[in-house]
């Protein structure tokens, strides 16, 4: 039985940027004030009135399978586990911020409380490793987030991805992200 | 007092505790800590949220004595165990040290912000003394009582009515009052709703599902849309709901009625309506049909800006999808002075589509009262207020005319009232002076139109007492401020949350009060007792109150306490759907006698509380107040001066109206707002994105930062509602953003009494 | 759309701010000073004491600047007191880890060089008692000076180069993700070493500076500066032709905001073009004023510092 390879699907069509996921993440992970592991940003309205569109963007770690933030860590605090989740070992992190500079997705930040590098962890420690879904996925009120094992052909993520056109962010950097994005069909044309 | 643990040590300890707590089935969710130790249930307690009036079911528990874990109640399928950002941030409100912590009595001038801390006893004595004085000097009617609408309302009104005042109201006049009155005058009850999840075609006239978030509605609409339902949105602004819709039409503000009448015109003209339904269950069709002749799509195009071709097509598409086709009769109903006509016209559209009591259409709320009145068999326990002696009869009628025969506001239910007339009565002393105002969980200074006039009214009163969580703008002008406990800190009664099935929620204390606060029911009972009204508060605590609510049926109380939700085991009940009726009869065999040959139950639809007992397309009750209002008619709103712009507002997903801006987490998400203007408007003013303009209406003026966007009509400007807070104690949000009610004059819609939120403004570059 | 999702400051923050910029400068300067000192030492008739002032300058500057630089690095850490964790791990995939170990070797060797050049100062006087045990090491060095100096040159260029590679790992930041950066930093560090050695040599050790050595350094400078200009041109031209985010960032970094000004006015104008002009005009020939030489070296050094600031800040701010 292959190791699990956790992935998340973000359907921008269903996302309404209500920030329930962002607040749930904050509560679940003790994220310090004014810092975010997860934000949902809106961009628009795009287009020319009255033919408009709005884009929705989940700003968080995209859980690269070939993460640029791991090789650069001088102590190995930033590491990827056998289920494809990149994590930071706060005890080993010295706060050099190399991983923050190396991340092309602006996913990382310095946690003002632990002074270590911090980012979305798919709630691995508190939930996924115990058979639960991440807090954001559970809290999403419109069901825009899915979570599951890429190595399981019948997992909800695989089923959804087979049925929906999807993209990966900055694919050309060969980071192999595991946050799959279903782009909004009503994003509008940037004038 | 326990030794205070530093944040770092706490995090280390909670990590260790995390390992220990993982063992049981419930997964460990480390949650968000405040700085004080907390006491409360360590296993999940069912309750429901109070951050907005959607009141979604939640569960909460105290973790490690330091933090609170909140989630949606997974037993409630409509929300699927989720809650929105605001509900999740409930604990941020709980821990917020800027909350009111102790009762306060004013020392300086009203509005000066000088207070002294007192005990609850002293505050209660003071309030009771003042209220007695007003009763003796001016009569009980001179005391006004206002609250927002919720589980607390009956207890609050109980105090008002036992005191002897007829002048009690809630906030509904600034929100759904017209919808309520429109439904009531058509169906004999306002208790109807839309079945979003199963609909195939949904038209929204400004109902912003994805920003004015009611979780189960947002979920249901998104689910329907994802499964192919078509969503058509009319809104002068490109909202998030518009962004998810198949079609967005930027309707001219105040002209939605023309669109709806044109839809009805096409449905009738081309005989696309459900003739059988109309024939059997409604009255007044012929008059309505005749009235629609002039409301052609071509005419509607000239009023609304929406092309006649589109209107024709949408009408046909509606008909093609009937009965699973709905035009949403909305929520906030304050967009034009002719709001009553608009909501009535929309109701008529739905009836023409024959979508009542069908999956994907509209339905009567199946609460105990409705089901019991069908005579289907054993009665379902309804919720009632505890029995109290008869209320004293006031010697003068209500100042707002709600329910008062002969008054233009007769059709406004007295339990709602016309809130914006309360400051008017205070200032004009007509029909008689109001001298005191007791206000609960309500912020008239922010939510009633003409902010400056409301503040003027406050200054004129002899006495103001406010019960609140924060030092709101209204509390700022009070004589006495009583801190309420937050919803997480109080037990309350059972709450009727019926929809397609009867069901009850309960509010249960998740955590013991963090500060020295009392729950509102204890506050009003204490005040009542000091006024000699003990007989009207026969319950000593919530346990007794709850038991009284269910007429002594303790098993119901126990059931709802256990899971946070008590259902009666029904499947969704659609009376005109054969499958649903069969399921209903299986559960309530006594209902078999009501089933017709067609396999439906339609007796209730033929026994409505209307003069004709049927659905009144022409409302006789409305005609009794004003003959013109029996049939929806179009009049130009004429709200906007030539050359000026229409200023409209709307809700945002991370805040609730005037409530949440000081809550730390939500304040950090959004602390400011800008005025949306079209590039053409910007060009005329010679401003660019981020510049400041002065927005002026007849009522007031303020500086606003502009957001230049294509997402608003060139003749309209928009801002999110609720900012522009002006209570100095709300430090995080003080003076940030645009205050909408500063710009808006007081008005009362004909028949239904609601305010008007569209106002004419002009802009000047600063 | 109004902002409803909170502060975005963390996405625009500069995570490697001025302490890192100064460190990059100091590391390059230290390495350059040392390399210049060694190269001078290899010149005819320079390989015996008393050491030329320009060599002594290098031997003084190199250890002081690298230690200062390391202190800055430690202070910039999120958890400064955990800096020694770096010595518990060697992660060859991490340029920072490589750099840490490079510096771990470079610094003692640098000090060795210093001790050898200032042998008399170190091994007589109050300090002597404590470091007597190091005398054999110094002697070993003196006996194997060429081999060890080759090693010194190699490791010093390693220190200068690694700072460029360090920044290249930022694959999402087009201005940092540049293959020419290591070479640019090497050249820049080298010219900083020349300038610094001249400044300290002509002031602190002025008594023992031989004109021929000074001339040699000025000649070297005259070659390095055009080389740097050439590499900067290559870098930006390359970004243009790479297209996409690279081309966009290239334009931004050269034309937008405060940092574009720093580049043109500071890095290129003051730090490269002006020294070049001064060198070709005023310093041409055999007679030149000491003040001119000093002035030129100061602005050159400033230019090197500004280059580090520019690359670091513009690299993190302009993301296309």
PDB file of C-alpha atoms in Angstrom, chain A residues 9-167:
ATOM      1  CA  UNK A   9      -8.499  21.023  -4.383  1.00  0.00           C
ATOM      2  CA  UNK A  10      -9.586  24.649  -4.383  1.00  0.00           C
ATOM      3  CA  UNK A  11     -12.564  25.311  -6.605  1.00  0.00           C
ATOM      4  CA  UNK A  12     -12.528  29.027  -7.325  1.00  0.00           C
ATOM      5  CA  UNK A  13     -16.012  28.715  -8.817  1.00  0.00           C
ATOM      6  CA  UNK A  14     -17.465  27.760  -5.467  1.00  0.00           C
ATOM      7  CA  UNK A  15     -15.274  30.025  -3.380  1.00  0.00           C
ATOM      8  CA  UNK A  16     -16.984  33.184  -2.196  1.00  0.00           C
ATOM      9  CA  UNK A  17     -13.994  34.580  -0.264  1.00  0.00           C
ATOM     10  CA  UNK A  18     -16.010  34.552   2.946  1.00  0.00           C
ATOM     11  CA  UNK A  19     -12.792  33.916   4.969  1.00  0.00           C
ATOM     12  CA  UNK A  20     -14.363  31.145   7.047  1.00  0.00           C
ATOM     13  CA  UNK A  21     -11.348  29.026   6.106  1.00  0.00           C
ATOM     14  CA  UNK A  22      -8.941  31.780   7.100  1.00  0.00           C
ATOM     15  CA  UNK A  23     -10.483  32.234  10.538  1.00  0.00           C
ATOM     16  CA  UNK A  24     -10.815  28.491  11.113  1.00  0.00           C
ATOM     17  CA  UNK A  25      -7.117  28.120  10.296  1.00  0.00           C
ATOM     18  CA  UNK A  26      -6.232  30.928  12.691  1.00  0.00           C
ATOM     19  CA  UNK A  27      -8.161  29.277  15.494  1.00  0.00           C
ATOM     20  CA  UNK A  28      -6.906  25.765  14.766  1.00  0.00           C
ATOM     21  CA  UNK A  29      -3.244  26.717  14.479  1.00  0.00           C
ATOM     22  CA  UNK A  30      -2.904  29.599  16.938  1.00  0.00           C
ATOM     23  CA  UNK A  31      -1.847  31.912  14.153  1.00  0.00           C
ATOM     24  CA  UNK A  32      -0.676  35.197  15.677  1.00  0.00           C
ATOM     25  CA  UNK A  33      -2.645  38.390  15.049  1.00  0.00           C
ATOM     26  CA  UNK A  34      -2.222  40.155  11.724  1.00  0.00           C
ATOM     27  CA  UNK A  35      -0.385  37.173  10.262  1.00  0.00           C
ATOM     28  CA  UNK A  36      -2.009  34.607   8.005  1.00  0.00           C
ATOM     29  CA  UNK A  37      -1.371  31.037   7.042  1.00  0.00           C
ATOM     30  CA  UNK A  38      -4.334  31.353   4.745  1.00  0.00           C
ATOM     31  CA  UNK A  39      -6.159  34.198   3.074  1.00  0.00           C
ATOM     32  CA  UNK A  40      -8.597  34.215   0.211  1.00  0.00           C
ATOM     33  CA  UNK A  41      -8.106  37.225  -1.979  1.00  0.00           C
ATOM     34  CA  UNK A  42     -10.370  38.628  -4.647  1.00  0.00           C
ATOM     35  CA  UNK A  43      -9.237  40.344  -7.779  1.00  0.00           C
ATOM     36  CA  UNK A  44     -11.612  42.382  -9.863  1.00  0.00           C
ATOM     37  CA  UNK A  45     -14.158  43.188 -11.081  1.00  0.00           C
ATOM     38  CA  UNK A  46     -12.353  42.582 -14.371  1.00  0.00           C
ATOM     39  CA  UNK A  47     -13.655  43.350 -17.789  1.00  0.00           C
ATOM     40  CA  UNK A  48     -15.650  46.207 -19.160  1.00  0.00           C
ATOM     41  CA  UNK A  49     -19.007  47.097 -17.656  1.00  0.00           C
ATOM     42  CA  UNK A  50     -21.389  45.337 -17.828  1.00  0.00           C
ATOM     43  CA  UNK A  51     -19.499  42.171 -18.909  1.00  0.00           C
ATOM     44  CA  UNK A  52     -17.529  41.568 -15.741  1.00  0.00           C
ATOM     45  CA  UNK A  53     -15.827  38.791 -13.830  1.00  0.00           C
ATOM     46  CA  UNK A  54     -14.135  38.296 -10.485  1.00  0.00           C
ATOM     47  CA  UNK A  55     -11.133  36.139  -9.668  1.00  0.00           C
ATOM     48  CA  UNK A  56     -10.676  34.289  -6.403  1.00  0.00           C
ATOM     49  CA  UNK A  57      -7.245  33.273  -5.154  1.00  0.00           C
ATOM     50  CA  UNK A  58      -6.389  31.058  -2.218  1.00  0.00           C
ATOM     51  CA  UNK A  59      -3.181  32.495  -0.811  1.00  0.00           C
ATOM     52  CA  UNK A  60      -1.465  29.756   1.140  1.00  0.00           C
ATOM     53  CA  UNK A  61       1.170  27.091   0.814  1.00  0.00           C
ATOM     54  CA  UNK A  62       0.545  24.981  -2.281  1.00  0.00           C
ATOM     55  CA  UNK A  63       2.283  21.961  -0.733  1.00  0.00           C
ATOM     56  CA  UNK A  64       4.841  21.382  -3.466  1.00  0.00           C
ATOM     57  CA  UNK A  65       5.914  17.828  -3.991  1.00  0.00           C
ATOM     58  CA  UNK A  66       9.284  19.215  -5.091  1.00  0.00           C
ATOM     59  CA  UNK A  67       9.449  21.999  -2.543  1.00  0.00           C
ATOM     60  CA  UNK A  68      12.073  24.738  -2.950  1.00  0.00           C
ATOM     61  CA  UNK A  69      11.730  25.564   0.742  1.00  0.00           C
ATOM     62  CA  UNK A  70      13.146  22.234   1.930  1.00  0.00           C
ATOM     63  CA  UNK A  71      16.588  21.972   0.300  1.00  0.00           C
ATOM     64  CA  UNK A  72      17.518  25.487   1.384  1.00  0.00           C
ATOM     65  CA  UNK A  73      17.014  24.887   5.089  1.00  0.00           C
ATOM     66  CA  UNK A  74      20.439  24.733   6.780  1.00  0.00           C
ATOM     67  CA  UNK A  75      19.234  22.699   9.759  1.00  0.00           C
ATOM     68  CA  UNK A  76      16.625  20.488   8.167  1.00  0.00           C
ATOM     69  CA  UNK A  77      13.870  22.158  10.184  1.00  0.00           C
ATOM     70  CA  UNK A  78      11.948  22.612   6.966  1.00  0.00           C
ATOM     71  CA  UNK A  79      11.261  19.107   5.773  1.00  0.00           C
ATOM     72  CA  UNK A  80       8.756  17.060   3.815  1.00  0.00           C
ATOM     73  CA  UNK A  81       7.276  13.966   5.389  1.00  0.00           C
ATOM     74  CA  UNK A  82       6.432  10.677   3.767  1.00  0.00           C
ATOM     75  CA  UNK A  83       2.851  11.800   3.092  1.00  0.00           C
ATOM     76  CA  UNK A  84       3.935  14.775   1.022  1.00  0.00           C
ATOM     77  CA  UNK A  85       3.355  17.412   3.673  1.00  0.00           C
ATOM     78  CA  UNK A  86       6.061  20.040   4.185  1.00  0.00           C
ATOM     79  CA  UNK A  87       6.423  21.002   7.799  1.00  0.00           C
ATOM     80  CA  UNK A  88       8.635  23.117  10.000  1.00  0.00           C
ATOM     81  CA  UNK A  89      10.187  21.638  13.097  1.00  0.00           C
ATOM     82  CA  UNK A  90      10.043  24.670  15.372  1.00  0.00           C
ATOM     83  CA  UNK A  91      12.702  23.206  17.606  1.00  0.00           C
ATOM     84  CA  UNK A  92      15.257  23.054  14.800  1.00  0.00           C
ATOM     85  CA  UNK A  93      14.312  26.313  13.124  1.00  0.00           C
ATOM     86  CA  UNK A  94      16.769  29.125  13.790  1.00  0.00           C
ATOM     87  CA  UNK A  95      14.738  31.753  11.946  1.00  0.00           C
ATOM     88  CA  UNK A  96      17.196  32.366   9.105  1.00  0.00           C
ATOM     89  CA  UNK A  97      14.247  32.959   6.711  1.00  0.00           C
ATOM     90  CA  UNK A  98      15.913  31.261   3.756  1.00  0.00           C
ATOM     91  CA  UNK A  99      12.796  29.153   3.224  1.00  0.00           C
ATOM     92  CA  UNK A 100      10.660  32.287   3.206  1.00  0.00           C
ATOM     93  CA  UNK A 101      12.842  33.905   0.558  1.00  0.00           C
ATOM     94  CA  UNK A 102      12.987  30.684  -1.452  1.00  0.00           C
ATOM     95  CA  UNK A 103       9.247  30.112  -1.614  1.00  0.00           C
ATOM     96  CA  UNK A 104       7.862  31.399  -4.927  1.00  0.00           C
ATOM     97  CA  UNK A 105       4.283  31.448  -3.576  1.00  0.00           C
ATOM     98  CA  UNK A 106       4.825  33.806  -0.634  1.00  0.00           C
ATOM     99  CA  UNK A 107       3.424  31.037   1.519  1.00  0.00           C
ATOM    100  CA  UNK A 108       5.697  31.488   4.509  1.00  0.00           C
ATOM    101  CA  UNK A 109       6.134  34.069   7.204  1.00  0.00           C
ATOM    102  CA  UNK A 110       7.870  34.494  10.541  1.00  0.00           C
ATOM    103  CA  UNK A 111       5.583  33.486  13.388  1.00  0.00           C
ATOM    104  CA  UNK A 112       5.854  36.331  15.883  1.00  0.00           C
ATOM    105  CA  UNK A 113       5.256  34.002  18.810  1.00  0.00           C
ATOM    106  CA  UNK A 114       7.537  31.070  18.002  1.00  0.00           C
ATOM    107  CA  UNK A 115      10.043  33.162  15.991  1.00  0.00           C
ATOM    108  CA  UNK A 116      10.233  30.257  13.591  1.00  0.00           C
ATOM    109  CA  UNK A 117       9.173  30.047   9.973  1.00  0.00           C
ATOM    110  CA  UNK A 118       5.495  29.197   9.641  1.00  0.00           C
ATOM    111  CA  UNK A 119       3.024  28.209   6.943  1.00  0.00           C
ATOM    112  CA  UNK A 120       0.003  26.107   6.188  1.00  0.00           C
ATOM    113  CA  UNK A 121       0.665  22.499   7.159  1.00  0.00           C
ATOM    114  CA  UNK A 122      -2.587  20.974   5.912  1.00  0.00           C
ATOM    115  CA  UNK A 123      -3.269  20.748   9.681  1.00  0.00           C
ATOM    116  CA  UNK A 124      -1.175  17.629   9.516  1.00  0.00           C
ATOM    117  CA  UNK A 125      -0.200  17.401  13.161  1.00  0.00           C
ATOM    118  CA  UNK A 126      -3.564  18.147  14.709  1.00  0.00           C
ATOM    119  CA  UNK A 127      -5.927  16.623  12.160  1.00  0.00           C
ATOM    120  CA  UNK A 128      -4.699  14.874   9.029  1.00  0.00           C
ATOM    121  CA  UNK A 129      -2.342  12.561  10.871  1.00  0.00           C
ATOM    122  CA  UNK A 130      -5.382  11.537  12.906  1.00  0.00           C
ATOM    123  CA  UNK A 131      -7.622  10.802   9.988  1.00  0.00           C
ATOM    124  CA  UNK A 132      -9.391  14.169   9.904  1.00  0.00           C
ATOM    125  CA  UNK A 133      -9.524  16.845   7.263  1.00  0.00           C
ATOM    126  CA  UNK A 134      -7.804  20.225   7.590  1.00  0.00           C
ATOM    127  CA  UNK A 135      -9.760  22.910   9.436  1.00  0.00           C
ATOM    128  CA  UNK A 136     -10.235  25.053   6.335  1.00  0.00           C
ATOM    129  CA  UNK A 137     -11.707  22.170   4.361  1.00  0.00           C
ATOM    130  CA  UNK A 138     -14.124  21.318   7.129  1.00  0.00           C
ATOM    131  CA  UNK A 139     -15.167  24.909   7.606  1.00  0.00           C
ATOM    132  CA  UNK A 140     -15.724  25.914   3.974  1.00  0.00           C
ATOM    133  CA  UNK A 141     -19.394  26.728   3.793  1.00  0.00           C
ATOM    134  CA  UNK A 142     -19.806  26.298   0.043  1.00  0.00           C
ATOM    135  CA  UNK A 143     -17.714  23.148  -0.277  1.00  0.00           C
ATOM    136  CA  UNK A 144     -15.019  24.849  -2.347  1.00  0.00           C
ATOM    137  CA  UNK A 145     -12.250  22.832  -0.694  1.00  0.00           C
ATOM    138  CA  UNK A 146     -11.635  19.138  -1.025  1.00  0.00           C
ATOM    139  CA  UNK A 147      -8.917  17.081   0.518  1.00  0.00           C
ATOM    140  CA  UNK A 148      -7.644  13.582  -0.065  1.00  0.00           C
ATOM    141  CA  UNK A 149      -5.030  11.123  -1.134  1.00  0.00           C
ATOM    142  CA  UNK A 150      -3.664  11.468  -4.656  1.00  0.00           C
ATOM    143  CA  UNK A 151      -2.464   7.879  -4.515  1.00  0.00           C
ATOM    144  CA  UNK A 152      -6.019   6.658  -4.078  1.00  0.00           C
ATOM    145  CA  UNK A 153      -7.764   6.767  -7.468  1.00  0.00           C
ATOM    146  CA  UNK A 154     -11.152   6.887  -5.753  1.00  0.00           C
ATOM    147  CA  UNK A 155     -10.403   9.680  -3.339  1.00  0.00           C
ATOM    148  CA  UNK A 156     -12.654  12.710  -3.619  1.00  0.00           C
ATOM    149  CA  UNK A 157      -9.795  14.811  -4.953  1.00  0.00           C
ATOM    150  CA  UNK A 158      -9.041  12.426  -7.781  1.00  0.00           C
ATOM    151  CA  UNK A 159     -12.684  12.064  -8.684  1.00  0.00           C
ATOM    152  CA  UNK A 160     -13.149  15.829  -8.731  1.00  0.00           C
ATOM    153  CA  UNK A 161      -9.958  16.458 -10.706  1.00  0.00           C
ATOM    154  CA  UNK A 162     -10.930  13.953 -13.349  1.00  0.00           C
ATOM    155  CA  UNK A 163     -14.184  15.838 -13.843  1.00  0.00           C
ATOM    156  CA  UNK A 164     -12.929  19.390 -13.730  1.00  0.00           C
ATOM    157  CA  UNK A 165     -10.362  21.311 -15.694  1.00  0.00           C
ATOM    158  CA  UNK A 166      -7.661  22.250 -13.221  1.00  0.00           C
ATOM    159  CA  UNK A 167      -4.386  24.125 -13.095  1.00  0.00           C
TER     160      UNK A 167
END
